[in-house]
């Protein structure tokens, strides 16, 4: 049974989608699948803790009612988050995963969700095989229904738009 954790209080509609041309998570620790209590109920989410991360061409999107809001970093820039950050995501999609020099991972499009955690990422696999304390690089990254806890996000030349 997954552990239950409480994330910082946010509205029920507080889930964001993060997209990035290239996402690098430094000193990644994958804690597995957790059940998170929210104002709208409980959700099963992937939990990662990272020392810091970089996101090229970052776009954070949230849907509120009929509007979709985008918070984008300036074109060609790299957003960063320093200090330990915990990242919760319902689904992670990307191409060309890299887990440092020693771990071979599949090439091509990868989808990771609470119901489909690959063996190379599983917290049950010994640390030598896991993504623990390694830089995880994801090209064409999309993380759905995310929450970030801790850390300080620095976004160069931010733009807020509503569609």
Coordinates of C-alpha atoms in Angstrom, one line a residue:
X1 CA 0.0 0.0 0.0
X2 CA 1.4 3.4 -0.9
X3 CA 2.2 5.9 1.8
X4 CA -0.1 8.9 2.2
X5 CA 1.4 12.4 2.3
X6 CA 0.0 15.9 2.5
X7 CA 1.2 18.5 0.0
X8 CA 1.1 22.2 0.7
X9 CA -2.5 23.5 0.6
X10 CA -3.6 24.6 -2.8
X11 CA -7.0 24.9 -4.5
X12 CA -8.6 21.7 -5.9
X13 CA -7.8 23.1 -9.4
X14 CA -4.2 23.6 -8.4
X15 CA -2.6 21.0 -10.7
X16 CA -0.2 22.2 -13.3
X17 CA 1.3 20.7 -16.5
X18 CA 5.0 21.3 -16.9
X19 CA 6.6 21.1 -20.4
X20 CA 10.2 21.6 -21.3
X21 CA 12.4 21.1 -24.3
X22 CA 15.0 19.6 -22.0
X23 CA 14.5 18.8 -18.3
X24 CA 17.5 17.9 -16.1
X25 CA 16.8 16.7 -12.5
X26 CA 20.0 16.7 -10.4
X27 CA 20.6 14.2 -7.5
X28 CA 17.3 12.6 -8.2
X29 CA 15.7 10.3 -5.6
X30 CA 12.6 8.5 -6.8
X31 CA 10.4 7.7 -3.7
X32 CA 7.9 5.6 -5.6
X33 CA 4.1 6.1 -5.8
X34 CA 2.4 7.9 -3.0
X35 CA -1.2 8.8 -2.3
X36 CA -1.6 12.5 -1.8
X37 CA -4.6 14.1 -0.1
X38 CA -6.0 17.2 -1.8
X39 CA -9.1 19.3 -1.3
X40 CA -10.7 17.3 -4.1
X41 CA -9.9 13.8 -2.6
X42 CA -6.8 11.6 -3.0
X43 CA -4.5 11.1 -6.0
X44 CA -1.8 8.5 -6.7
X45 CA 1.3 10.4 -7.8
X46 CA 4.9 9.7 -8.6
X47 CA 7.2 11.3 -6.0
X48 CA 10.7 12.6 -6.8
X49 CA 13.1 14.6 -4.7
X50 CA 15.8 16.6 -6.4
X51 CA 18.7 18.8 -5.3
X52 CA 17.9 21.2 -8.2
X53 CA 16.6 21.2 -11.7
X54 CA 16.9 23.0 -15.0
X55 CA 14.1 23.3 -17.6
X56 CA 14.9 24.7 -21.1
X57 CA 11.9 26.6 -22.6
X58 CA 9.8 26.0 -19.5
X59 CA 6.0 26.3 -19.9
X60 CA 3.7 25.9 -16.8
X61 CA 0.0 25.5 -17.8
X62 CA -3.1 25.4 -15.6
X63 CA -6.7 25.3 -16.7
X64 CA -9.2 27.4 -14.6
X65 CA -12.8 27.2 -15.7
X66 CA -12.9 27.9 -19.5
X67 CA -9.5 29.6 -19.5
X68 CA -6.0 28.1 -19.9
X69 CA -3.2 30.0 -18.3
X70 CA 0.4 29.7 -19.5
X71 CA 3.4 30.9 -17.4
X72 CA 6.4 30.7 -19.8
X73 CA 10.0 31.4 -19.5
X74 CA 11.6 33.6 -22.2
X75 CA 12.3 31.7 -25.5
X76 CA 15.7 30.0 -25.5
X77 CA 16.1 30.4 -21.7
X78 CA 16.7 27.9 -18.9
X79 CA 14.6 28.1 -15.7
X80 CA 16.2 26.7 -12.6
X81 CA 15.1 25.6 -9.1
X82 CA 17.7 25.5 -6.4
X83 CA 17.7 23.8 -3.0
X84 CA 15.9 20.5 -2.4
X85 CA 12.6 20.3 -4.3
X86 CA 10.0 17.6 -4.1
X87 CA 8.1 17.0 -7.3
X88 CA 4.8 15.1 -7.5
X89 CA 3.5 14.1 -10.9
X90 CA 0.6 12.0 -12.2
X91 CA 2.3 11.2 -15.4
X92 CA 5.8 11.9 -16.9
X93 CA 6.3 11.7 -20.7
X94 CA 9.5 12.3 -22.6
X95 CA 12.1 11.1 -25.0
X96 CA 15.7 10.1 -24.7
X97 CA 15.9 9.5 -21.0
X98 CA 19.3 9.5 -19.4
X99 CA 20.1 8.4 -15.9
X100 CA 23.7 9.3 -15.7
X101 CA 26.5 7.3 -17.3
X102 CA 25.9 3.8 -15.9
X103 CA 22.2 3.2 -16.3
X104 CA 20.8 2.2 -19.7
X105 CA 17.2 3.3 -20.3
X106 CA 14.9 3.0 -23.3
X107 CA 15.3 5.4 -26.2
X108 CA 12.2 6.8 -27.8
X109 CA 9.1 8.0 -26.1
X110 CA 8.6 6.9 -22.4
X111 CA 5.5 7.2 -20.3
X112 CA 5.8 6.8 -16.6
X113 CA 2.7 6.7 -14.3
X114 CA 1.7 5.2 -10.9
X115 CA 0.5 2.1 -12.8
X116 CA 3.6 1.8 -15.0
X117 CA 6.8 2.5 -13.2
X118 CA 9.7 0.9 -15.2
X119 CA 12.0 -1.5 -13.5
X120 CA 15.0 0.8 -14.1
X121 CA 13.3 3.5 -12.0
X122 CA 11.7 1.3 -9.3
X123 CA 12.7 2.2 -5.7
X124 CA 12.9 -1.6 -5.1
X125 CA 15.8 -2.0 -7.4
X126 CA 19.2 -1.5 -5.7
X127 CA 20.6 2.0 -5.8
X128 CA 23.3 0.9 -8.4
X129 CA 20.4 0.4 -10.9
X130 CA 18.0 3.0 -9.7
X131 CA 18.0 6.7 -10.5
X132 CA 19.0 7.6 -6.9
X133 CA 21.4 10.4 -6.6
X134 CA 21.9 10.8 -10.4
X135 CA 21.1 13.4 -12.9
X136 CA 18.0 12.4 -14.9
X137 CA 17.7 14.1 -18.3
X138 CA 14.4 14.1 -20.2
X139 CA 14.2 15.5 -23.7
X140 CA 10.7 16.8 -24.7
X141 CA 9.5 16.5 -21.1
X142 CA 5.9 16.8 -20.1
X143 CA 4.8 16.3 -16.5
X144 CA 1.1 16.2 -15.9
X145 CA -0.8 17.2 -12.7
X146 CA 2.3 18.3 -11.0
X147 CA 2.9 19.9 -7.6
X148 CA 6.2 21.3 -6.5
X149 CA 7.2 21.6 -2.8
X150 CA 10.2 23.5 -1.6
X151 CA 12.9 25.0 -3.8
X152 CA 13.0 28.4 -5.4
X153 CA 12.0 28.5 -9.1
X154 CA 13.9 31.2 -11.1
X155 CA 12.3 31.8 -14.5
X156 CA 14.1 34.2 -16.9
X157 CA 11.9 36.7 -18.8
X158 CA 8.5 35.2 -17.6
X159 CA 5.4 35.8 -19.7
X160 CA 1.8 35.1 -18.4
X161 CA -0.9 34.5 -21.1
X162 CA -4.5 33.3 -21.1
X163 CA -6.0 31.3 -23.9

